[in-house]
Coordinates of C-alpha atoms in Angstrom, one line a residue:
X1 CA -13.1 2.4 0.5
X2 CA -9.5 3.2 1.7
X3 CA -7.2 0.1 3.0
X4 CA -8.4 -1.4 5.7
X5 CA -4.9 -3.2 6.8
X6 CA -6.3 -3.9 10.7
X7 CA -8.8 -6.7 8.7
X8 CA -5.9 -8.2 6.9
X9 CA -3.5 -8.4 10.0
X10 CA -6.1 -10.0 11.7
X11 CA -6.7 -12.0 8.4
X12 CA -3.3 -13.0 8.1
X13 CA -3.3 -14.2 11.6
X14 CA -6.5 -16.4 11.8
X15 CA -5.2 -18.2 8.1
X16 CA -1.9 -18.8 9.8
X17 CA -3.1 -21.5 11.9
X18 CA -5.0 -23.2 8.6
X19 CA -2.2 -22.8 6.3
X20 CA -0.9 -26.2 6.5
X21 CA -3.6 -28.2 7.0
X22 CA -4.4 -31.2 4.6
X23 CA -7.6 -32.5 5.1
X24 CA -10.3 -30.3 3.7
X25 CA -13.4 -32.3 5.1
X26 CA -12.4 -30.7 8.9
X27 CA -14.2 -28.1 10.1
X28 CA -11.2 -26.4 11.5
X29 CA -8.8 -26.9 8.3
X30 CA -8.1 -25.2 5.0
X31 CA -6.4 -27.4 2.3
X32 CA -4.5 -25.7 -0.8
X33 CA -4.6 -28.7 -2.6
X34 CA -2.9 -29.4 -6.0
X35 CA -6.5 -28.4 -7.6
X36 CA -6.2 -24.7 -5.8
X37 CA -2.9 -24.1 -6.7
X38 CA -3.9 -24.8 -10.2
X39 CA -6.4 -22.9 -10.6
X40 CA -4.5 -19.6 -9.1
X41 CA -1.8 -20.4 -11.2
X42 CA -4.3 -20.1 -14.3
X43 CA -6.2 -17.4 -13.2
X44 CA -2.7 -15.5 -13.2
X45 CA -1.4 -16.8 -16.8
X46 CA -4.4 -15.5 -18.3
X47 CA -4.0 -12.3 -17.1
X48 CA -0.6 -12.3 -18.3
X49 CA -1.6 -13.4 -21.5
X50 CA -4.4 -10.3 -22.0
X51 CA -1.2 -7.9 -21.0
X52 CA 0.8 -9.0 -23.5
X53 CA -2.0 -9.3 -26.2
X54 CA -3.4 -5.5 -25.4
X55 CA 0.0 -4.0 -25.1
X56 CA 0.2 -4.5 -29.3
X57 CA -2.2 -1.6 -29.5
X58 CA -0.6 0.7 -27.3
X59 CA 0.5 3.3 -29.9
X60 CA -0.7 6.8 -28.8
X61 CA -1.0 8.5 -25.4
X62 CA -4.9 8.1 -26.3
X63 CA -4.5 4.4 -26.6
X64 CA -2.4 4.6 -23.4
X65 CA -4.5 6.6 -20.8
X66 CA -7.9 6.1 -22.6
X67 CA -7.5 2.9 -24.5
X68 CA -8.4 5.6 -27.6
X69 CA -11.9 6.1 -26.1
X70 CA -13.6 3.2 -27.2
X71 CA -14.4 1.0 -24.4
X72 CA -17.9 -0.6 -24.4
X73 CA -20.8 -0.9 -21.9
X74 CA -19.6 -3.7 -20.5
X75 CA -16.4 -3.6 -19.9
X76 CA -16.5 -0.4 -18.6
X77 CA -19.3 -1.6 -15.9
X78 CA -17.0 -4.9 -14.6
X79 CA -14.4 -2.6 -14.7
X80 CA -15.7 0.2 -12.2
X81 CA -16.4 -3.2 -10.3
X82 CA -13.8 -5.1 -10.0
X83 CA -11.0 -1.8 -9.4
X84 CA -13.3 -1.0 -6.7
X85 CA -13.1 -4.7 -4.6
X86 CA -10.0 -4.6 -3.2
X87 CA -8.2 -7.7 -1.2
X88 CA -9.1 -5.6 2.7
X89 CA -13.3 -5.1 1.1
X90 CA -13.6 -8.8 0.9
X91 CA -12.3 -9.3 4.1
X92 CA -12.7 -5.8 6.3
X93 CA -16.7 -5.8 4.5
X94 CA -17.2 -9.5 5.9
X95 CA -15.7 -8.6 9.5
X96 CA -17.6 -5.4 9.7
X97 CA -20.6 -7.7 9.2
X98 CA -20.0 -10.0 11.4
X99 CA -19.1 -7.8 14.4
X100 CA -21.8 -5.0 14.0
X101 CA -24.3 -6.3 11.1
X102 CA -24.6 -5.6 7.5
X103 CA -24.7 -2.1 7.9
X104 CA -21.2 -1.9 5.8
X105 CA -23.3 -2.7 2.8
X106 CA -24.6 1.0 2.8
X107 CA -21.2 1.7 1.1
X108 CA -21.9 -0.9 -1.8
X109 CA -25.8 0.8 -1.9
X110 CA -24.7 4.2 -1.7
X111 CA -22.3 3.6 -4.5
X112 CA -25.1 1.7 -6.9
X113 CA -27.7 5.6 -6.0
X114 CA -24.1 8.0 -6.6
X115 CA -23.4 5.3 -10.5
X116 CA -27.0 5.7 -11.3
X117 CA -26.8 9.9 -10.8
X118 CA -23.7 10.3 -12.6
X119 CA -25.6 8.4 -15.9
X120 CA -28.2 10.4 -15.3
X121 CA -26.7 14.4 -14.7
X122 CA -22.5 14.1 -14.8
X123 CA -21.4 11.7 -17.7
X124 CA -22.6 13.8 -20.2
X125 CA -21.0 17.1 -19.1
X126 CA -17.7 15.2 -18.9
X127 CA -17.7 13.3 -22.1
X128 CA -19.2 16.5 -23.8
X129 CA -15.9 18.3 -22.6
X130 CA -14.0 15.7 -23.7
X131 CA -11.5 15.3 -21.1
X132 CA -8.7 13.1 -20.5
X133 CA -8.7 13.9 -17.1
X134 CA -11.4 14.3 -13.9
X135 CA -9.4 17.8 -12.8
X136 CA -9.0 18.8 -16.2
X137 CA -12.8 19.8 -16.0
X138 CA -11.9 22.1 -12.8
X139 CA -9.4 23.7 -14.9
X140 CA -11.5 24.2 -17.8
X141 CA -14.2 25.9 -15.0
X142 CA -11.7 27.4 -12.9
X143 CA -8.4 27.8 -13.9
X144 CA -5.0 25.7 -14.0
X145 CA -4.5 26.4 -10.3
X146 CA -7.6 25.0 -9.2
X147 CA -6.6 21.8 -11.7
X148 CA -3.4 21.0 -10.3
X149 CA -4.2 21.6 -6.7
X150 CA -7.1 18.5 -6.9
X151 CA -4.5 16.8 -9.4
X152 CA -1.5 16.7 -6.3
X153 CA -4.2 15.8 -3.8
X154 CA -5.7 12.5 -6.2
X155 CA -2.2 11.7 -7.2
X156 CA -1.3 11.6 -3.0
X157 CA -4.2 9.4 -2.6
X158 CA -3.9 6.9 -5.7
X159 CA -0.4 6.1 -4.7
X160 CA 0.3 6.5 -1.4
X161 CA -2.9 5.7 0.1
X162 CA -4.7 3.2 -2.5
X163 CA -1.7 1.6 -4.4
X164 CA 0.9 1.0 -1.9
X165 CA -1.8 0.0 0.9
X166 CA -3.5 -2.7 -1.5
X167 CA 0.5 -4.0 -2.4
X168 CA 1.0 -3.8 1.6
X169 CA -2.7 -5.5 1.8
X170 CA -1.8 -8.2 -1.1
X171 CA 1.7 -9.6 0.7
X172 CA 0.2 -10.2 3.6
X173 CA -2.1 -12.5 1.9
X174 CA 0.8 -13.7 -0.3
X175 CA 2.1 -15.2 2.7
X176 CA -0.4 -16.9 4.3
X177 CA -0.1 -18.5 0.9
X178 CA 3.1 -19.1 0.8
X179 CA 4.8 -19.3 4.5
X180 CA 8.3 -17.3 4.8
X181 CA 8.0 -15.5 1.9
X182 CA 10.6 -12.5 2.0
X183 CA 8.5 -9.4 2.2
X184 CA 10.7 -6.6 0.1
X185 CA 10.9 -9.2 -2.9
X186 CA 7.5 -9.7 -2.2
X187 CA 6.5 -6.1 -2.1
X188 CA 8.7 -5.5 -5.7
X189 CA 7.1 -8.6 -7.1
X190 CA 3.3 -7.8 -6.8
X191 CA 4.2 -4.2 -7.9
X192 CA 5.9 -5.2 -10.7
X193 CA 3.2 -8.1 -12.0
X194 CA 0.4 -5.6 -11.8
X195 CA 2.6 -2.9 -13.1
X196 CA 3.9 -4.7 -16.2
X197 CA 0.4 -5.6 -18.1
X198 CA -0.1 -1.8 -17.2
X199 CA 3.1 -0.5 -18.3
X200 CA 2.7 -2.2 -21.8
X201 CA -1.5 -2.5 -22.2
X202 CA -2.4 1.1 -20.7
X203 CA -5.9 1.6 -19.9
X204 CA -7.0 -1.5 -22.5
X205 CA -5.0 -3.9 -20.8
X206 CA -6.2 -2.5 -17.3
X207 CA -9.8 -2.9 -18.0
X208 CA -9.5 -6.1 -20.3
X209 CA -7.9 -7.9 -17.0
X210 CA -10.4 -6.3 -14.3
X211 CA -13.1 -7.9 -16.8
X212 CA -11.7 -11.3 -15.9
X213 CA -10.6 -10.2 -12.7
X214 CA -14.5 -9.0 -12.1
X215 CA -15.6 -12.2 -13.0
X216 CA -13.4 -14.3 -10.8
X217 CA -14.4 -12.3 -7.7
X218 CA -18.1 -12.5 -8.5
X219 CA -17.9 -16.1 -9.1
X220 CA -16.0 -16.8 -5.7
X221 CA -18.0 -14.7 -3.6
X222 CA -20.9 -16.1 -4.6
X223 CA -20.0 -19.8 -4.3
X224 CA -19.2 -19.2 -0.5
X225 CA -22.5 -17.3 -0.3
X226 CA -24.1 -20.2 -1.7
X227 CA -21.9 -22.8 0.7
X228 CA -23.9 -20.0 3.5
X229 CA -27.1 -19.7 2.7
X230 CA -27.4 -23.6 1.7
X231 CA -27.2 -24.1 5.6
X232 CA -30.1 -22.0 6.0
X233 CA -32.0 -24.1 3.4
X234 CA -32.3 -20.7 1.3
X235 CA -34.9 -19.6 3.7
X236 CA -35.0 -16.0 4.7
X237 CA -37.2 -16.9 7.8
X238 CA -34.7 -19.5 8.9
X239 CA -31.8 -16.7 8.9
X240 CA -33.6 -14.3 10.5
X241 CA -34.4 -16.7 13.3
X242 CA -30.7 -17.6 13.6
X243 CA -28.8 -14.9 14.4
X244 CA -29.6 -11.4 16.9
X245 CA -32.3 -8.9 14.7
X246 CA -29.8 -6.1 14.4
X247 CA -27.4 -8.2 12.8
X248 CA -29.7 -7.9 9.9
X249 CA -30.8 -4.4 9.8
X250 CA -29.2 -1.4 7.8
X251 CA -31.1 1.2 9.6
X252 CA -29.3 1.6 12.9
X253 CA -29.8 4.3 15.4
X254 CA -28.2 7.9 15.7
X255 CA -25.7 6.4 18.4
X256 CA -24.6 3.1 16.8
X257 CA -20.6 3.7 15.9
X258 CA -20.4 1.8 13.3
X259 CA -22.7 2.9 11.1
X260 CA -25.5 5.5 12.4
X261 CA -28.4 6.4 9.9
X262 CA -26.9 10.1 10.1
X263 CA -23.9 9.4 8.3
X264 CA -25.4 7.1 6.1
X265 CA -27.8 10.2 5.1
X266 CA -24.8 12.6 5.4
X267 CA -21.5 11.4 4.7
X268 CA -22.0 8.1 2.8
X269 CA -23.1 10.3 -0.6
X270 CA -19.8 12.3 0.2
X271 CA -17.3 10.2 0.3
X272 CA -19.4 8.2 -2.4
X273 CA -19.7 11.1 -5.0
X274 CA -15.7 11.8 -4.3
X275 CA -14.7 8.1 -5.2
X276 CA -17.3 7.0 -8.1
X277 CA -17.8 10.7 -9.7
X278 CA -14.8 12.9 -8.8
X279 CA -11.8 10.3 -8.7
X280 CA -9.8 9.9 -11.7
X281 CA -8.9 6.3 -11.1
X282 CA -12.8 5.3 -10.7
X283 CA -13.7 7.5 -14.1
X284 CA -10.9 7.2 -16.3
X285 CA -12.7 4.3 -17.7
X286 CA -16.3 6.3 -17.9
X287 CA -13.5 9.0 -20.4
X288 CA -12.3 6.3 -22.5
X289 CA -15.8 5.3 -23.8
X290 CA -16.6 5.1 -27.7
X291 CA -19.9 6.7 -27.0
X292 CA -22.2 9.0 -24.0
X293 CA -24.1 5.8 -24.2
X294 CA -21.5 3.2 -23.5
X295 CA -20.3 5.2 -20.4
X296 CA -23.9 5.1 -19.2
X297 CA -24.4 1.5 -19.7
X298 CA -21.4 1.2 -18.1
X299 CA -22.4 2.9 -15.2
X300 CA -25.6 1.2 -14.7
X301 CA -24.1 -2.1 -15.0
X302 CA -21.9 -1.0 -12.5
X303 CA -24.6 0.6 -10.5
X304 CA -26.4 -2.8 -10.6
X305 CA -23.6 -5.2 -9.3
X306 CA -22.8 -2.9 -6.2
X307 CA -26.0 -4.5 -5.2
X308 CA -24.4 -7.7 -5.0
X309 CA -21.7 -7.3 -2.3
X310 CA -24.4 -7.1 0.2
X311 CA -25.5 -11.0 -0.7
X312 CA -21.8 -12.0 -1.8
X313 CA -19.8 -10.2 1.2
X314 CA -21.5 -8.6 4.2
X315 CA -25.0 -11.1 4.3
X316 CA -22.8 -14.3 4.8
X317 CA -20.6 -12.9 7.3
X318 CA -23.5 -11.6 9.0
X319 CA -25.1 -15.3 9.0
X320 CA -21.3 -17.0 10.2
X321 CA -22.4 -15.7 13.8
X322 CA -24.6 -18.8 13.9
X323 CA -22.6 -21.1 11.8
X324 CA -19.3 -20.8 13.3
X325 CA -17.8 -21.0 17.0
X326 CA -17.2 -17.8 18.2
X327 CA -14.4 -15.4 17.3
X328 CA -12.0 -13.4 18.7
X329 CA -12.3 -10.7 15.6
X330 CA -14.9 -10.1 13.2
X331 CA -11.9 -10.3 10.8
X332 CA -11.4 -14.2 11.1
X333 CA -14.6 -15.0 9.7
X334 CA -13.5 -15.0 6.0
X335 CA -11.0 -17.8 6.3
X336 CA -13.0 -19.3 8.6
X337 CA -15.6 -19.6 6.1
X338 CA -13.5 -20.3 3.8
X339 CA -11.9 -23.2 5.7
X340 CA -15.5 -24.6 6.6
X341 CA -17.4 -24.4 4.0
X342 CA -16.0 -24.8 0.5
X343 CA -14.2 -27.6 -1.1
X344 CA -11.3 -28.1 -2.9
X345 CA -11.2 -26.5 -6.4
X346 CA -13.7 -23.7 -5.2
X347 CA -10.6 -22.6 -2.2
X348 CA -8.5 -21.8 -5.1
X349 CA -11.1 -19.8 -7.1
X350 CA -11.6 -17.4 -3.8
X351 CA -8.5 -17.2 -3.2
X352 CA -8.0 -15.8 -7.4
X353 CA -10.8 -13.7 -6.6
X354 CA -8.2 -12.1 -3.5
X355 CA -5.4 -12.0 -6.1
X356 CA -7.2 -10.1 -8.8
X357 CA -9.2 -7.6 -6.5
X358 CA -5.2 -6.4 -5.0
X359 CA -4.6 -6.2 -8.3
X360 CA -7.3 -4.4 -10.2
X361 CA -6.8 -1.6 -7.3
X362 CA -3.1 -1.5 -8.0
X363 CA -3.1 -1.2 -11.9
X364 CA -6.0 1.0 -12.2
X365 CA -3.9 3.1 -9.5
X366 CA -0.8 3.5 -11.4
X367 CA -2.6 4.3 -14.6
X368 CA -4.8 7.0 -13.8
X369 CA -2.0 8.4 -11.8
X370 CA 0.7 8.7 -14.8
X371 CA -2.7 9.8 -16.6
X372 CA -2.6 13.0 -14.2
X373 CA 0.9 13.5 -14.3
X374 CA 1.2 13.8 -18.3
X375 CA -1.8 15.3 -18.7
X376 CA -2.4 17.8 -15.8
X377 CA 1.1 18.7 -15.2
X378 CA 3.4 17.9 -17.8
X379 CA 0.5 19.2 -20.6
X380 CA 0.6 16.5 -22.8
X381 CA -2.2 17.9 -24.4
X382 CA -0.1 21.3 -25.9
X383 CA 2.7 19.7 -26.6
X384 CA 4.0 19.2 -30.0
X385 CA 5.2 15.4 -28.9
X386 CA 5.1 11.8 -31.5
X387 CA 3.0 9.8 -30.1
X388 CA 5.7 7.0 -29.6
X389 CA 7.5 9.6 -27.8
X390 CA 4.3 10.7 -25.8
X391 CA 4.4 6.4 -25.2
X392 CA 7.6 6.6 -24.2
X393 CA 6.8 9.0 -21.5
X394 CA 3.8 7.9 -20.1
X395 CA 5.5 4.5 -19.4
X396 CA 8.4 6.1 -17.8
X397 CA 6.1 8.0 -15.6
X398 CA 4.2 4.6 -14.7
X399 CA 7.2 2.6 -13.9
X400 CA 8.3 5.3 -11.2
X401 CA 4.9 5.0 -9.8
X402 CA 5.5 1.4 -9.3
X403 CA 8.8 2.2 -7.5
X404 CA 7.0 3.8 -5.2
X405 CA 4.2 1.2 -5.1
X406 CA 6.6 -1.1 -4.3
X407 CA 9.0 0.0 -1.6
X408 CA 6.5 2.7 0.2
X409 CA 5.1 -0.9 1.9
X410 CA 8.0 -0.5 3.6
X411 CA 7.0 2.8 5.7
X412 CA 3.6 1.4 6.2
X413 CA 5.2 -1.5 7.9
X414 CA 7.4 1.0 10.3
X415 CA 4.8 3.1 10.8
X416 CA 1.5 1.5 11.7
X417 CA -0.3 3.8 13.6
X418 CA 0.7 6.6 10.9
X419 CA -1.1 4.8 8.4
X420 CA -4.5 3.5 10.8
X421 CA -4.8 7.3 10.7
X422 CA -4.3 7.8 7.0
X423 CA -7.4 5.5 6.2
X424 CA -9.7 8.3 7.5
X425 CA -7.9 11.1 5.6
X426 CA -10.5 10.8 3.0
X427 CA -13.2 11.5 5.3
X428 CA -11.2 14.7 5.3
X429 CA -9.5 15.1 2.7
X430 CA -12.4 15.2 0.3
X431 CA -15.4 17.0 1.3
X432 CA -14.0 20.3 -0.1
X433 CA -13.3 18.9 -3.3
X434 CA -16.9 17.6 -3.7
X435 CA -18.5 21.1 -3.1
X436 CA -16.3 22.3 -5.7
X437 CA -17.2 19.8 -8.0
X438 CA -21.1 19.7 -7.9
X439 CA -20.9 23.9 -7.6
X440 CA -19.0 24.3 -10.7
X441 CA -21.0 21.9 -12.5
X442 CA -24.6 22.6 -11.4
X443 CA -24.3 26.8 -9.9
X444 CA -23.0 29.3 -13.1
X445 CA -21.9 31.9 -10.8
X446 CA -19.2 30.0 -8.7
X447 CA -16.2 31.4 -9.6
X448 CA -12.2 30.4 -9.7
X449 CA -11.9 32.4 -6.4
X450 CA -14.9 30.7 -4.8
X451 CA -13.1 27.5 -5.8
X452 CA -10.1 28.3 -4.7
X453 CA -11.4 29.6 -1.2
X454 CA -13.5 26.2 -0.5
X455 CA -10.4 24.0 -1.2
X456 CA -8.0 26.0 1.3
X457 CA -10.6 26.4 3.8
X458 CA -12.0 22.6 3.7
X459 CA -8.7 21.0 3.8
X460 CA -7.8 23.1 6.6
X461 CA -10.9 21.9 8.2
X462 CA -10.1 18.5 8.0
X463 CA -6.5 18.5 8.9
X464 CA -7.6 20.2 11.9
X465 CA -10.5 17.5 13.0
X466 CA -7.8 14.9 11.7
X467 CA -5.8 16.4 14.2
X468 CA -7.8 16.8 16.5
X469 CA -8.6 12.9 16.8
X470 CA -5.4 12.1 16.8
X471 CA -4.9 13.8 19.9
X472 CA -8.0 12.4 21.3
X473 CA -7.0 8.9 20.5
X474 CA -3.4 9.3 21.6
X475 CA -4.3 10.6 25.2
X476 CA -7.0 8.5 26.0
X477 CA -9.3 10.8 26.3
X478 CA -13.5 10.5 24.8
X479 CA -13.4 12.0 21.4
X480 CA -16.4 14.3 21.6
X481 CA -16.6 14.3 17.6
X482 CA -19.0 13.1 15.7
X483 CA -18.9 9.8 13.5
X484 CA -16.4 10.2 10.5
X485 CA -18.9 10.3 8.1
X486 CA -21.1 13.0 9.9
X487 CA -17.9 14.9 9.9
X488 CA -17.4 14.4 6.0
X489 CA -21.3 15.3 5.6
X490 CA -20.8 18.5 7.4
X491 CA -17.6 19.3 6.1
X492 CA -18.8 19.4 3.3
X493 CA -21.9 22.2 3.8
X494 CA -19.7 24.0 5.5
X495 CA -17.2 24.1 2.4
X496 CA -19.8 25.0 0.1
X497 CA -21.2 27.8 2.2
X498 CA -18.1 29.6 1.8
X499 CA -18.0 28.4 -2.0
X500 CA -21.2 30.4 -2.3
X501 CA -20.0 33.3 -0.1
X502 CA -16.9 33.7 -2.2
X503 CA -18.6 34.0 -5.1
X504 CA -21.2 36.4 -4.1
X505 CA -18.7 38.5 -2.9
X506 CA -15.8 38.2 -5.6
X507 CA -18.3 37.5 -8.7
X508 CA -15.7 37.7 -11.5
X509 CA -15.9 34.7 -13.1
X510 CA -13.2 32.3 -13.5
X511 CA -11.3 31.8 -16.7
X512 CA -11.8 29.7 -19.3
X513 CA -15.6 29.3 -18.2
X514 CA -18.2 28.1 -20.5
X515 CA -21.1 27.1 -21.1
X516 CA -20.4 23.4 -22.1
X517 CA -18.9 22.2 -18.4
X518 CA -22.4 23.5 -17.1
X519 CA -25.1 20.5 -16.3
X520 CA -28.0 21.5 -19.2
X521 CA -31.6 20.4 -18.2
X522 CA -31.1 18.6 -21.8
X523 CA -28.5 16.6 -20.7
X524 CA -30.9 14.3 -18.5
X525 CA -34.4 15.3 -20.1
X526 CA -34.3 14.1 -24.0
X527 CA -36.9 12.1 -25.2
X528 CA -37.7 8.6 -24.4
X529 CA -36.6 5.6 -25.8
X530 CA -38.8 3.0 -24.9
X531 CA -37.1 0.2 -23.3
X532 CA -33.5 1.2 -24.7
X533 CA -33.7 4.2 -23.2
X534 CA -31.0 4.3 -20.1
X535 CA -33.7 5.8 -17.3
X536 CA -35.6 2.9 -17.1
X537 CA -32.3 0.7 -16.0
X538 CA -31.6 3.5 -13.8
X539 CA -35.4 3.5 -12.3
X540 CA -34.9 -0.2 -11.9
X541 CA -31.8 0.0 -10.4
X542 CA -33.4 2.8 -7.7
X543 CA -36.1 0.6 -7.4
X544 CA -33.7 -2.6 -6.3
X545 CA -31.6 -0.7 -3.7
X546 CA -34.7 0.9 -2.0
X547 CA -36.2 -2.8 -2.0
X548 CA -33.4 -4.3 -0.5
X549 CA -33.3 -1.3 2.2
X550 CA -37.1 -1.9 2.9
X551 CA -36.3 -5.5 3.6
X552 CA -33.2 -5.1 5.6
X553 CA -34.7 -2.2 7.4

């Protein structure tokens, strides 16, 4: 989900007033007590510890981008989880919750159906292609031009968007933390402590840190979920009874504007399929797996702990309406819950949990970013390069992304509104690039053309509805558009209409075309395993999510 900075101004704010409070036992105080600070501090000295220790195997550009493709199931899976979770999720997911209901947890359930497709029909066309990059497999279908244009776009967004926003996102917690803390050194400091374990470890040290990192966020979020539901006596009857009926309903009507059922239907498998199937920072760790296996284990494990935010994030929140007096923003209530309900030692263990989701966003930003750079631009792959020169590189191109990372903060800061608008641009932004994706791979007679077409057309699409609501928003006037994610749903059809029309018209086909970055009934349909076979974690995962929407209905 893009930065939501809003939640952590209004965070930032709401822990002001509890930063320098002592006694832990008041309801209206937050103590960092010596046992807090201790436990941040170690939380941070271990990750240091697993960047230095990984960075001893970083040899080759292989080992570098793709930690020499031979992550395991289960890293992989914390991985995908923990990059996801940034700082603004924990907080914007709880406020959301609070305000309108947990119908922000269709994002975590969406993302749990898109993990379980992609071990099911994409993984094995991309590991079977053996990429190093996500738009590598649109060049390899469509041509170079087709590559780099969704390269420039991802690169835009990884940086600019993701990495700069969550460095943005993470000072403005650092300072609640620490009062008066300068915001530039700040700003160079975060960049550089998340860039430096990925500078030296690559994509190991990346995914060996978001495995702690994963671990620390789950164990946090669920102890204040516990702190929650405790004061309900665990029972589900006595929560429902507390708090307003919609609160705790994900299916909400056509005209609700947070989250109607029509963008949940249309847009929410969108912008999921973009970020968990077609982003090269989410699925650089699905390329570096030893094995077609690992990366779907990986996925399903991933698949299965998207479950979880609902119960550790948005449920919670949700439940805070009775616990706590009321609030001026939905975007208190984290701190507030934090300040109410957990004691000392445990503060310290959320608050590592908001360290390491800033920076498992950050480092898994910069990497797959110099990943496209060498690899989609610079052609590592047909160059005749040592691989300590290839090192050499790859690092050089990563410590300019953290430059950036580090002082484009500063713009965000000057330019507020500008950026409130930039968290949408996905809903815009990436509609074409997901008809080109699922055409290419699952329709043989799409063409380079076609592909082409449906990029120019949808992006001009967006940035004229992005425009569009600017103006609308600007002047005051009722924006007569739909929902953002029933825009992104029919975006979308509309790009891949033309994709098809394209095609039909122009049918050459594109070059470099072939028959192994085609989806083959084989690649889902081989025979059954028994209970290691990776459908019936899939099925149960399906099974889960429509369980928990039947309940929450």
């Amino acid at each position: 989900m893009p930065v939501d900075l809003g939640a952590v101004l209004q965070w930032q704010k709401m822990f002001a007033h509890l930063r320098d409070r002592r006694d832990v036992t008041s309801p209206d105080m937050i103590s960092l007590h010596s046992i807090d600070l201790g436990v941040i501090v170690g939380y941070l000295v271990v990750v240091a510890v697993i960047g230095v220790i990984v960075s001893r195997k970083s040899t080759s550009a292989e080992e570098l981008f793709l930690a020499g493709r031979s992550l395991g199931g289960v890293a992989i899976g914390l991985s995908l989880f923990a990059s996801n979770i940034s700082s603004t999720t924990l907080i914007g997911v709880a406020g959301a919750a609070y305000t309108d209901g947990i119908g922000v947890a269709h994002y975590e359930l969406w993302a749990a159906v898109i993990l379980v497709g992609m071990a099911v029909f994409t993984i094995p066309v991309l590991l079977r292609t053996h990429l190093t990059t996500i738009p590598e497999y649109l060049g390899r279908r469509f041509g170079v031009g087709v590559q780099r244009y969704v390269s420039a776009l991802t690169i835009f967004l990884s940086i600019f968007v993701d990495a700069a926003g969550s460095v943005y996102a993470g000072i403005l917690v650092l300072q609640v933390l620490v009062p008066g803390l300068p915001f530039v050194p700040a700003c160079i400091g975060l960049a550089l402590f998340a860039g430096a374990y990925t500078l030296a470890g690559g994509l190991r040290g990346v995914v060996y840190t978001d495995v702690i990192q994963a671990l620390v966020l789950i164990a946090g979020s669920m102890a204040l979920s516990y702190e929650v539901f405790a004061r309900f006596g665990f029972s589900f009857s006595a929560m429902a009874a507390a708090v307003p009926a919609e609160h705790l309903s994900l299916v909400r009507p056509a005209s609700d504007p947070s989250m109607p059922w029509t963008g949940v239907l249309l847009g929410l498998p969108v912008l999921g399929f973009y970020y968990w199937g077609a982003n090269q920072y989410i699925m650089q760790r699905v390329l570096g797996a030893r094995s077609l296996e690992a990366a779907r284990r990986g996925a399903l494990l991933a698949a299965a702990l998207k479950i979880l935010p609902l119960f550790m994030m948005a449920l919670p929140a949700a439940l805070a309406v009775a616990l706590l007096p009321p609030l001026d923003k939905g975007d208190q209530v984290f701190p507030m819950m934090v300040s109410h309900f957990l004691p000392v030692g445990v503060v310290g263990l959320v608050l590592s949990g908001l360290l390491a989701a800033i920076m498992s966003t950050i480092d898994s930003t910069l990497n797959s970013a110099a990943t496209l750079v060498m690899y989609d631009f610079a052609g590592a792959h047909g160059r005749d390069w040592s691989p300590k020169r290839a090192v050499r590189l790859g690092r050089v191109v990563t410590g300019l992304f953290i430059v950036v990372a580090a002082f484009w903060p500063l713009v965000i800061r000057d330019f507020p509104g500008l950026f409130n608008y930039i968290q949408q641009v996905f809903s815009y932004a990436v509609p074409p690039v997901v008809a080109v994706f699922l055409l290419g791979m699952f329709w043989p007679r799409m063409t380079a053309i076609g592909a082409l077409t449906t990029l120019v057309f949808g992006h001009g699409l967006g940035l004229g509805l992005l425009v569009l609501r600017a103006y609308f928003a600007r002047s005051g006037m009722m924006d007569p558009l739909p929902h953002f994610t029933v825009v992104a749903g029919l975006s979308t059809l509309a790009s891949a209409l033309v994709g098809v029309s394209v095609s039909r018209i122009f049918p050459k086909p594109g070059p470099e075309r072939s028959d192994i970055s085609l989806w083959r009934r084989a690649d889902s349909c081989g025979p059954w395993r028994g209970v290691a076979d990776y459908r019936l974690p899939a099925l149960l995962v399906l099974l889960a999510v429509a369980c928990v929407v039947w309940i929450f209905r």
